[in-house]
Short mmCIF file of C-alpha atoms in Angstrom, two decimals:
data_model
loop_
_atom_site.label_atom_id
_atom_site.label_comp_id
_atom_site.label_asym_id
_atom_site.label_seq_id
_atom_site.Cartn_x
_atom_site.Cartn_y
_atom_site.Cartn_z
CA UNK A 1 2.74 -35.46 -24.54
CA UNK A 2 4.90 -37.18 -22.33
CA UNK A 3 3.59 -39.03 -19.37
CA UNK A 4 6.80 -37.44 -17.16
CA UNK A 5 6.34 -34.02 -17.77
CA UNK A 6 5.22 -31.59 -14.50
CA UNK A 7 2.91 -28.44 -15.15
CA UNK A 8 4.99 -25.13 -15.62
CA UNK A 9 6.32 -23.91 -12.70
CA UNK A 10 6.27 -27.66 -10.85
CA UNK A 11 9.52 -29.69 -10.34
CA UNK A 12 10.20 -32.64 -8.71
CA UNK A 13 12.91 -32.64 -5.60
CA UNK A 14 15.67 -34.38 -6.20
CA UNK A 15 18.03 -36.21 -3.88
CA UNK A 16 20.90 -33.52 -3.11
CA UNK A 17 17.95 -30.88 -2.91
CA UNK A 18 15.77 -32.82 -1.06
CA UNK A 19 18.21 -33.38 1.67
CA UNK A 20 19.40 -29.78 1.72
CA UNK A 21 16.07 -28.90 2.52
CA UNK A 22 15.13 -31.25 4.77
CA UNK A 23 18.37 -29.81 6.38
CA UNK A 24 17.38 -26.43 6.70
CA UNK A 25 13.84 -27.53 7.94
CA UNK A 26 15.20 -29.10 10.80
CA UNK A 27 17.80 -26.37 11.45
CA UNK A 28 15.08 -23.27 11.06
CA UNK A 29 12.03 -25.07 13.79
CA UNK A 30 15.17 -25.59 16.06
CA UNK A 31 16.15 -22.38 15.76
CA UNK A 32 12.19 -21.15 16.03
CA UNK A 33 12.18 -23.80 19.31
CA UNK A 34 15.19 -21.86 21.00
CA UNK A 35 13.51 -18.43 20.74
CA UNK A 36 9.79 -19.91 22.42
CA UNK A 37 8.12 -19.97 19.24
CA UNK A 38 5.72 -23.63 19.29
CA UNK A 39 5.14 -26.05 15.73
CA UNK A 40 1.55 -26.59 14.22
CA UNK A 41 0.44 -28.04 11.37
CA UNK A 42 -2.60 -26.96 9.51
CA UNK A 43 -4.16 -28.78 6.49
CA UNK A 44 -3.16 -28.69 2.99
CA UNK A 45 -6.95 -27.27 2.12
CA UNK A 46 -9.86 -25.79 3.90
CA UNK A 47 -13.23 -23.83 3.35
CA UNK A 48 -12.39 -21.10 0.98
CA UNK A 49 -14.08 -18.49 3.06
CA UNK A 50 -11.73 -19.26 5.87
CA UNK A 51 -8.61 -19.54 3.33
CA UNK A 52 -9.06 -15.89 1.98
CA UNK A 53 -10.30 -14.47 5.49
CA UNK A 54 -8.44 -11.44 6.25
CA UNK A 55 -6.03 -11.50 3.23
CA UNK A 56 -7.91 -8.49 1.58
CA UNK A 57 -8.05 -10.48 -1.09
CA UNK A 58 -4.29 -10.88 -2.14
CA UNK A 59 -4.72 -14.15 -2.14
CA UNK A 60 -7.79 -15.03 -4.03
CA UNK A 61 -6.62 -14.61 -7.72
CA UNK A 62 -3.22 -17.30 -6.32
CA UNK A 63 -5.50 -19.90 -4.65
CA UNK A 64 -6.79 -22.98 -6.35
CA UNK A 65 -10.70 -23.82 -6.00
CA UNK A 66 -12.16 -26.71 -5.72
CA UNK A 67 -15.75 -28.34 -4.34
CA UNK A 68 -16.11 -30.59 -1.14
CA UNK A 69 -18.13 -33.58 -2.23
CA UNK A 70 -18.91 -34.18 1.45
CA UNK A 71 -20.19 -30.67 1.80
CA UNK A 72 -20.66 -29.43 -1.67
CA UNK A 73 -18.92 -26.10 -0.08
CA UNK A 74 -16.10 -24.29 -2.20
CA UNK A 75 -12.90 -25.52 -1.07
CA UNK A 76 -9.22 -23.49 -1.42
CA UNK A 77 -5.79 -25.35 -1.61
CA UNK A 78 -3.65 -22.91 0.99
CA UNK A 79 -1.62 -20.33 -1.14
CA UNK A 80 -0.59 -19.19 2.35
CA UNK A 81 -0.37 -20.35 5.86
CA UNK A 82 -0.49 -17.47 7.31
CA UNK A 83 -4.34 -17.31 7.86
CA UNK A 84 -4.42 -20.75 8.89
CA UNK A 85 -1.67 -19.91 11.90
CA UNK A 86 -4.37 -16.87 12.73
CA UNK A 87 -7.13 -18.91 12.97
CA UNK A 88 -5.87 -21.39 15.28
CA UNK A 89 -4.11 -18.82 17.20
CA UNK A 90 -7.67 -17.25 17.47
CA UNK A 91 -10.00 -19.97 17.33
CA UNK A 92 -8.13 -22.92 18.76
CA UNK A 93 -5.74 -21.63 21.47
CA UNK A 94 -8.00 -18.55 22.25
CA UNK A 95 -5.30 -17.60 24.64
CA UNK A 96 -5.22 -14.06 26.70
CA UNK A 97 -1.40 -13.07 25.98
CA UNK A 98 2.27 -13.50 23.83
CA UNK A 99 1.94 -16.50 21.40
CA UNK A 100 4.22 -17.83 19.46
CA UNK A 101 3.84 -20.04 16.55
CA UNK A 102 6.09 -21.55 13.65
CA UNK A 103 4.54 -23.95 10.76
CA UNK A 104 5.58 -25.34 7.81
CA UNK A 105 5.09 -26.90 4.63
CA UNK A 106 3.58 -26.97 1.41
CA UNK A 107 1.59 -24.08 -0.58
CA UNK A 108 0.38 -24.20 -3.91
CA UNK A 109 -0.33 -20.51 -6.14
CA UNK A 110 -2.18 -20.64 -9.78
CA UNK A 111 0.45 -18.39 -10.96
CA UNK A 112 4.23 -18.10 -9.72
CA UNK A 113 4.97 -14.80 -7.70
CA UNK A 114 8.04 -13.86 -8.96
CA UNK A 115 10.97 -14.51 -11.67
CA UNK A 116 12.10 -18.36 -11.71
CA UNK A 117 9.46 -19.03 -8.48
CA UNK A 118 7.76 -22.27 -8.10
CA UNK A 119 4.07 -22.55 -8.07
CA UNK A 120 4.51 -24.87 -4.97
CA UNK A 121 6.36 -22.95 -2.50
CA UNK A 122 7.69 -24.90 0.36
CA UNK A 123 6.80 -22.29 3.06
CA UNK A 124 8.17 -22.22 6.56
CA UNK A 125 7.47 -18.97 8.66
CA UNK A 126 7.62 -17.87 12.46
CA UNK A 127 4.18 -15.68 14.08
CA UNK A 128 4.01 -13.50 17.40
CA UNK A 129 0.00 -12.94 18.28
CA UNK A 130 -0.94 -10.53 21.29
CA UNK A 131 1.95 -7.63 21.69
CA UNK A 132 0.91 -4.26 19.60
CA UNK A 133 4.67 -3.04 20.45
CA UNK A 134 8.20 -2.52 18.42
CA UNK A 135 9.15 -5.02 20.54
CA UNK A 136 7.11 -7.91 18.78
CA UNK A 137 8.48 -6.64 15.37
CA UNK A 138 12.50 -6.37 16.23
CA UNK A 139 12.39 -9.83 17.74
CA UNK A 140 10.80 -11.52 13.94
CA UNK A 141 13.08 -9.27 12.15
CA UNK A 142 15.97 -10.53 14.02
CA UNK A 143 14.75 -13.95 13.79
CA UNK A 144 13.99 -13.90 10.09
CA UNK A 145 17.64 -12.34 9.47
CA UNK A 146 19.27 -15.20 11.71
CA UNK A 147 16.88 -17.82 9.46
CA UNK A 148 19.25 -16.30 6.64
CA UNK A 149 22.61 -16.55 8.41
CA UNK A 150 21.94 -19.71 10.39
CA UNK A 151 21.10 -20.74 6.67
CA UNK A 152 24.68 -19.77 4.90
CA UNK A 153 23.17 -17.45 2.70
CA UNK A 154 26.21 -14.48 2.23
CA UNK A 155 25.53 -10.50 1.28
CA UNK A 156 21.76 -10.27 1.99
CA UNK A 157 20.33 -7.11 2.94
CA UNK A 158 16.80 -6.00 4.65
CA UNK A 159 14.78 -3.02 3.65
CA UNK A 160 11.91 -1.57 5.80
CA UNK A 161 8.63 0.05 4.78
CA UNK A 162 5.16 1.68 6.81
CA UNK A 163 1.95 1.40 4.97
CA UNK A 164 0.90 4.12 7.60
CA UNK A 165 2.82 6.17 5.41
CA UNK A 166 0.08 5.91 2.18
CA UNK A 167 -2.34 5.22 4.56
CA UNK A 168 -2.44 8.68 5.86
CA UNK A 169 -2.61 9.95 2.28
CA UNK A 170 -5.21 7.97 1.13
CA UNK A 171 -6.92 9.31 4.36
CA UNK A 172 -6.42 12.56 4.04
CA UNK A 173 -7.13 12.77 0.27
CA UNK A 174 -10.68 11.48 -0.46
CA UNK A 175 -10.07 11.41 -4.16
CA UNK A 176 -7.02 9.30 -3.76
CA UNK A 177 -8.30 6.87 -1.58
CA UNK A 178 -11.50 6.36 -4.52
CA UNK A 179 -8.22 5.57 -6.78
CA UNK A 180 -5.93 2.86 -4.42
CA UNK A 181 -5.68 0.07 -6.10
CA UNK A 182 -4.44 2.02 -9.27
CA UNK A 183 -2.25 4.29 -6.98
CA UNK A 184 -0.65 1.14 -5.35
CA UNK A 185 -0.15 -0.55 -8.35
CA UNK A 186 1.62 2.69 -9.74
CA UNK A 187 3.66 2.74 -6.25
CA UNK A 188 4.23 -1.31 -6.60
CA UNK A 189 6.07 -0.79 -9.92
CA UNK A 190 7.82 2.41 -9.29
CA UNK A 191 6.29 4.18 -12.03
CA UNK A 192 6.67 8.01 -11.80
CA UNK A 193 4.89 9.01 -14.88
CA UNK A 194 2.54 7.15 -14.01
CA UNK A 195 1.42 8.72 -10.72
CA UNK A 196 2.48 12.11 -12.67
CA UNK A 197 -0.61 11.66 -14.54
CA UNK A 198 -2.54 11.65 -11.54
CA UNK A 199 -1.50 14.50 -9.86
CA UNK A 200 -4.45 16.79 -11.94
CA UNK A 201 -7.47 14.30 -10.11
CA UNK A 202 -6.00 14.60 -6.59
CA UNK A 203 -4.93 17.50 -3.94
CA UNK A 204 -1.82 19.27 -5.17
CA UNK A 205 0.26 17.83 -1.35
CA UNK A 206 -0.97 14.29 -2.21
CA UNK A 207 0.23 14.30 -5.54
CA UNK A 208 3.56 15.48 -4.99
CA UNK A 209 4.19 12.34 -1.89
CA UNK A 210 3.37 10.22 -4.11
CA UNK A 211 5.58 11.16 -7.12
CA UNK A 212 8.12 11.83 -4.17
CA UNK A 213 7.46 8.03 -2.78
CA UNK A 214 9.59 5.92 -5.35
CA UNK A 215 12.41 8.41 -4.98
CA UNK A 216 12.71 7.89 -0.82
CA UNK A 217 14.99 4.47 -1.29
CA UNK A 218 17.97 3.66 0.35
CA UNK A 219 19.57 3.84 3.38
CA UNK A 220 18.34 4.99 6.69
CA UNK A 221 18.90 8.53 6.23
CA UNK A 222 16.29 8.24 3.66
CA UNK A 223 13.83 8.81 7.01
CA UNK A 224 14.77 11.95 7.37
CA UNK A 225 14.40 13.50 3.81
CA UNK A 226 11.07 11.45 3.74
CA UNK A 227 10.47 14.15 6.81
CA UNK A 228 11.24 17.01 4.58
CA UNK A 229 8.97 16.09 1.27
CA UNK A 230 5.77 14.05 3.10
CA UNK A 231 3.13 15.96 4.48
CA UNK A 232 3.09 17.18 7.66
CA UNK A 233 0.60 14.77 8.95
CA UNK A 234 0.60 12.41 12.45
CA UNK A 235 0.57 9.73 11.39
CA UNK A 236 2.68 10.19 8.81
CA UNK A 237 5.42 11.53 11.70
CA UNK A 238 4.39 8.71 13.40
CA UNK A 239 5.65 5.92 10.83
CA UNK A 240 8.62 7.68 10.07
CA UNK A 241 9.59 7.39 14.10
CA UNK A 242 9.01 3.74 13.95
CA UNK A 243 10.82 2.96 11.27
CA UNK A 244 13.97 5.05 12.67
CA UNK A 245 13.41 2.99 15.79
CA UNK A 246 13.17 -0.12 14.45
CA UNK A 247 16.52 0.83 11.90
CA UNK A 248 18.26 1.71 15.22
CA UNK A 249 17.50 -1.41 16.84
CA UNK A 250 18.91 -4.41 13.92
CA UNK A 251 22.28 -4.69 13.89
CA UNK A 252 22.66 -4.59 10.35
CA UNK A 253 22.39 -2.02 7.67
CA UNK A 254 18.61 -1.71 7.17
CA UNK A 255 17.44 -0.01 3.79
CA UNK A 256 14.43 2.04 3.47
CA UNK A 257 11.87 1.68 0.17
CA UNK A 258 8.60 3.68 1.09
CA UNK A 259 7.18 3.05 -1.86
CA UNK A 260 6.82 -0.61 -1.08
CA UNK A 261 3.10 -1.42 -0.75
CA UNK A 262 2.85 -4.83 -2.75
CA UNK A 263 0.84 -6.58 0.50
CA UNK A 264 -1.11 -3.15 1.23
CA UNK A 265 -4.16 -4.98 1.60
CA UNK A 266 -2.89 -7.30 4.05
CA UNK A 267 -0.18 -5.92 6.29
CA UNK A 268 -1.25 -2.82 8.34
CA UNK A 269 1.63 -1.16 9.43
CA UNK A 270 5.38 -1.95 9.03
CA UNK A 271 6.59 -4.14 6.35
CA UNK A 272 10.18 -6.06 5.98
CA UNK A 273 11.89 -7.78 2.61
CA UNK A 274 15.52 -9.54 3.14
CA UNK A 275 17.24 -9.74 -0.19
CA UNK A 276 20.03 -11.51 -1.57
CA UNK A 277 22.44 -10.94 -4.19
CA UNK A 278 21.94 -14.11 -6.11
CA UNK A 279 18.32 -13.70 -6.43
CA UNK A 280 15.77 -11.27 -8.47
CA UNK A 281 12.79 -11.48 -5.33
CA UNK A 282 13.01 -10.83 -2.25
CA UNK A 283 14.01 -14.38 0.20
CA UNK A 284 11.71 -13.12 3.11
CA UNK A 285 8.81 -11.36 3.17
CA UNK A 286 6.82 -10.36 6.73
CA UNK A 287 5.77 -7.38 8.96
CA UNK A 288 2.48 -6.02 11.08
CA UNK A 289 -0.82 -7.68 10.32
CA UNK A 290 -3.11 -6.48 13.50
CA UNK A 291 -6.68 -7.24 13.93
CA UNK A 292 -6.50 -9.15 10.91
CA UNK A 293 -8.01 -12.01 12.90
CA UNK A 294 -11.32 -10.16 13.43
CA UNK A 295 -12.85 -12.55 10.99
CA UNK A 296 -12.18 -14.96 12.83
CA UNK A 297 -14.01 -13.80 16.42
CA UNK A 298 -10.46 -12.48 17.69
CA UNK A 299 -8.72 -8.91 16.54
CA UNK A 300 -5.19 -9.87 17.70
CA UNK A 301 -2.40 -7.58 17.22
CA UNK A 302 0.54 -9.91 14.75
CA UNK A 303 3.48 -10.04 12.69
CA UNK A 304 5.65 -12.64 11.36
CA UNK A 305 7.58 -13.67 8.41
CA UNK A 306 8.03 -16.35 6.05
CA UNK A 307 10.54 -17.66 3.24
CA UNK A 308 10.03 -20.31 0.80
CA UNK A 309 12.33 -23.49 1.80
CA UNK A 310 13.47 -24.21 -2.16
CA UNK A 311 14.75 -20.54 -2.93
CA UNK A 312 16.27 -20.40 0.62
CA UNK A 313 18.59 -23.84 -0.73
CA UNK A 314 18.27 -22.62 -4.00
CA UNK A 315 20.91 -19.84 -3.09
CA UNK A 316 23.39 -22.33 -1.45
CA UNK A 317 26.66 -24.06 -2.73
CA UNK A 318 26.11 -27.50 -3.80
CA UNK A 319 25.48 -30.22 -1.29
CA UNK A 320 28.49 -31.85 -0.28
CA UNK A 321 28.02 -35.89 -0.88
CA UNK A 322 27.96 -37.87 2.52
CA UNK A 323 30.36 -40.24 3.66
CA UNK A 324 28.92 -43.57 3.74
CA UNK A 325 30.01 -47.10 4.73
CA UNK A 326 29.65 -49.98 2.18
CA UNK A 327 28.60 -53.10 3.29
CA UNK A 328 28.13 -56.61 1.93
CA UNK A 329 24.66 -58.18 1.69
CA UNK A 330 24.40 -61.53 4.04
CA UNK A 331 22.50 -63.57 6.88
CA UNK A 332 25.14 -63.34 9.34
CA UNK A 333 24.07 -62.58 12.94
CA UNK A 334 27.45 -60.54 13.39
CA UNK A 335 27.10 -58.82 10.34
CA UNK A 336 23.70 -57.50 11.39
CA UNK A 337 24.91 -57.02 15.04
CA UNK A 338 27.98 -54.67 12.63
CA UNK A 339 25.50 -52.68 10.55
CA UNK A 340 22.80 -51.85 13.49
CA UNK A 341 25.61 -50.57 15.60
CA UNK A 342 27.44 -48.58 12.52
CA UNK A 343 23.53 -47.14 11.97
CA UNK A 344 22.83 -46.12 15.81
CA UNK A 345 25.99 -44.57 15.82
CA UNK A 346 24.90 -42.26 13.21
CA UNK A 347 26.84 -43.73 10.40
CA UNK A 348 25.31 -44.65 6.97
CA UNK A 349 25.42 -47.87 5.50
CA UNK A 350 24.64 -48.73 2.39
CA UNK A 351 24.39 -52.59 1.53
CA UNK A 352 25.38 -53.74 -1.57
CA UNK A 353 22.39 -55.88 -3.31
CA UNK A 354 23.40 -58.55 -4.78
CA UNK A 355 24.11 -58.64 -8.40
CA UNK A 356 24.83 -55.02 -8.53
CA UNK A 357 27.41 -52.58 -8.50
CA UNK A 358 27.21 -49.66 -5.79
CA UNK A 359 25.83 -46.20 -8.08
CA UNK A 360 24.75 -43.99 -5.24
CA UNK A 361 24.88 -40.15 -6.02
CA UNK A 362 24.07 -38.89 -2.73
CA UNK A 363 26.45 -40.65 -0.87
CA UNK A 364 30.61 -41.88 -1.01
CA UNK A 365 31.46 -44.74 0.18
CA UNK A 366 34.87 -44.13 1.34
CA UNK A 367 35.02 -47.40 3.76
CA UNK A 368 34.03 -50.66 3.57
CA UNK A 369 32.83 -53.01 6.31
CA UNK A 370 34.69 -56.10 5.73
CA UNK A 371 35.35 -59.64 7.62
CA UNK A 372 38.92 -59.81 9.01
CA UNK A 373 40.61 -62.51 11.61
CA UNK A 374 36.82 -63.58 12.16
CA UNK A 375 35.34 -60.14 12.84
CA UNK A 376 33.49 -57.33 11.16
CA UNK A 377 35.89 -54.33 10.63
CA UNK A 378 35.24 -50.78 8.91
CA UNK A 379 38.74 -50.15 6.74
CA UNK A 380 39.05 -47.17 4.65
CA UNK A 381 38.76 -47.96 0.87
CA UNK A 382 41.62 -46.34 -1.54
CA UNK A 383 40.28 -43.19 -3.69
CA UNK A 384 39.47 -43.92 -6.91
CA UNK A 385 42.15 -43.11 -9.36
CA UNK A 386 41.10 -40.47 -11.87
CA UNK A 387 39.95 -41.55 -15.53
CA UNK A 388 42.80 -41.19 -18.17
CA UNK A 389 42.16 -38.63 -20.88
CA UNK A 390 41.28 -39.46 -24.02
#
């Protein structure tokens, strides 16, 4: 086997894709910066038991293990930041109201997540800690749909969920909540027949929402038929309101999908996915994760989003080579003095080694710094003259 080839699902970053994302890095933490929302950076791998804390254990079968030969404890590569932004919101800062908190960088899963997904996610995501109200989730949702504009991304939608929704029939249901993780993996894929053959083991009310679940998707008037085949219970009536609430308050079409419980064991109470035409999983994933932090000395109420950097540039045009300068190679004091003043300016210049012929990819060098009448001039260089056909 070939000393070049990656594992499956590991690629290397090329130039062009590099700089895209590098690109949309820098644009997304400005953006993050303008709203209040403050940059850490936690480490690439920590203490498994902290790693998994509060993920319900979504996370466990994704993360890699390892052993600490310092400590000889079980160590986890991060298939998530998210934990690690809760513990230092509730360890480190420890403070008494609103925080705000961006991070990125990368993550690394045992198996990919989706069709055409990496194993190594570049992740980049945006937290609020401390605020229980609507107000805490509008203001992510908003942000995470402007992360997708600000981006360039065209024709993406976002759909809304409420695990409070199957909460309350789990709840309510004792035999039903004895069978969750079958029932959400039944709700997960969608599969009617498959909660059909349920319906004999559980309460005749329970079994009908839950066939009725994968039906209730679409738009927002979906929230009011949900009212019509869903139990009658509070907190069912409750989810429902928030989820008209929180429809009313994007400016965008919102879609509903009640049957959406793939993070059930993590998120506790509304759930978001932004979509994109160009692309089979969802672009951002986030929503309500309170008290989740209890593990770690601190039940904070949370929610936040995050998108993985390579499918965000993934589902852009091309990048556009950049205009460069070429430039000789040479001792000359005013040569040097001609370059470091082209490069503070914010052009690039690209020196020609000598002995070889300019072959840069990632940038065209459409001008030329040349010596004329004893000085150092930039002149535009003609276009290259297309190739003859054969």
């Amino acid at each position: 086997m070939g000393k070049w080839l990656l594992p499956e699902s590991l690629a290397d970053i090329l130039p062009a894709e590099a700089r895209r994302i590098e690109e949309l890095r820098r644009l997304l933490l400005d953006l993050y910066r303008t709203y209040g929302y403050e940059l850490v950076m936690p480490p690439l791998v920590e203490y498994l038991d902290s790693l998994l804390s509060g993920s319900g254990g979504d996370l466990d079968l994704h993360t890699f293990k390892l052993v600490d030969q310092l400590s000889g404890r079980s160590l986890g590569i991060r298939a998530d930041m998210t934990p690690q932004v809760m513990r230092i919101d509730a360890h480190l800062l420890n403070r008494a109201g609103v925080t705000r908190l961006c991070y990125y960088g990368s993550v690394l899963h045992t198996r990919p997540r989706g069709l055409w997904a990496t194993r190594e996610p570049l992740q980049i995501g945006a937290e609020i800690y401390g605020h229980a109200g609507p107000e805490a989730d509008v203001e992510v949702m908003r942000l995470a749909l402007e992360s997708v504009a600000r981006a360039g991304v065209a024709d993406y939608r976002i759909d809304l969920s409420h695990l409070g929704v199957v909460r309350a029939l789990l709840e309510a249901d004792p035999a039903a909540a004895a069978r969750a993780d079958e029932i959400f993996g039944l709700l997960r894929d969608k599969d009617t027949p498959g909660l059909a053959a349920l319906a004999p083991a559980l309460r005749a009310d329970t079994a009908a929402a839950l066939q009725a679940l994968p039906g209730l998707y679409g738009d927002a008037d979906v929230i009011e038929r949900a009212r019509g085949l869903l139990p009658a219970l509070p907190q069912i009536a409750a989810a429902l309101d928030t989820l008209a609430s929180l429809a009313r308050a994007l400016d965008v079409e919102v879609g509903i999908d009640l049957a959406d419980v793939r993070s059930f064991h993590y998120h506790t109470g509304i759930v978001f996915a932004i979509y994109c035409d160009a692309w089979p999983n969802a672009v951002v994933r986030g929503g309500r994760y309170d008290d989740v932090g209890r593990d770690f000395g601190r039940a904070r109420p949370a929610t936040g989003f995050s998108l993985d950097l390579r499918e965000l540039a993934g589902l852009l045009p091309p990048a556009v080579a950049s205009s460069a300068v070429r430039a000789p190679w040479g001792t000359d004091p005013e040569l040097a003095k001609a370059v470091d003043a082209l490069r503070a300016a914010g052009q690039i210049v690209v020196q020609s080694l000598p002995g070889h012929e300019p072959d840069e990819q990632e940038y065209v060098c459409d001008r030329e710094l040349v010596l004329r009448d004893g000085a150092w001039q930039v002149v535009l260089l003609a276009p290259a003259a297309p190739s003859s056909p054969h």
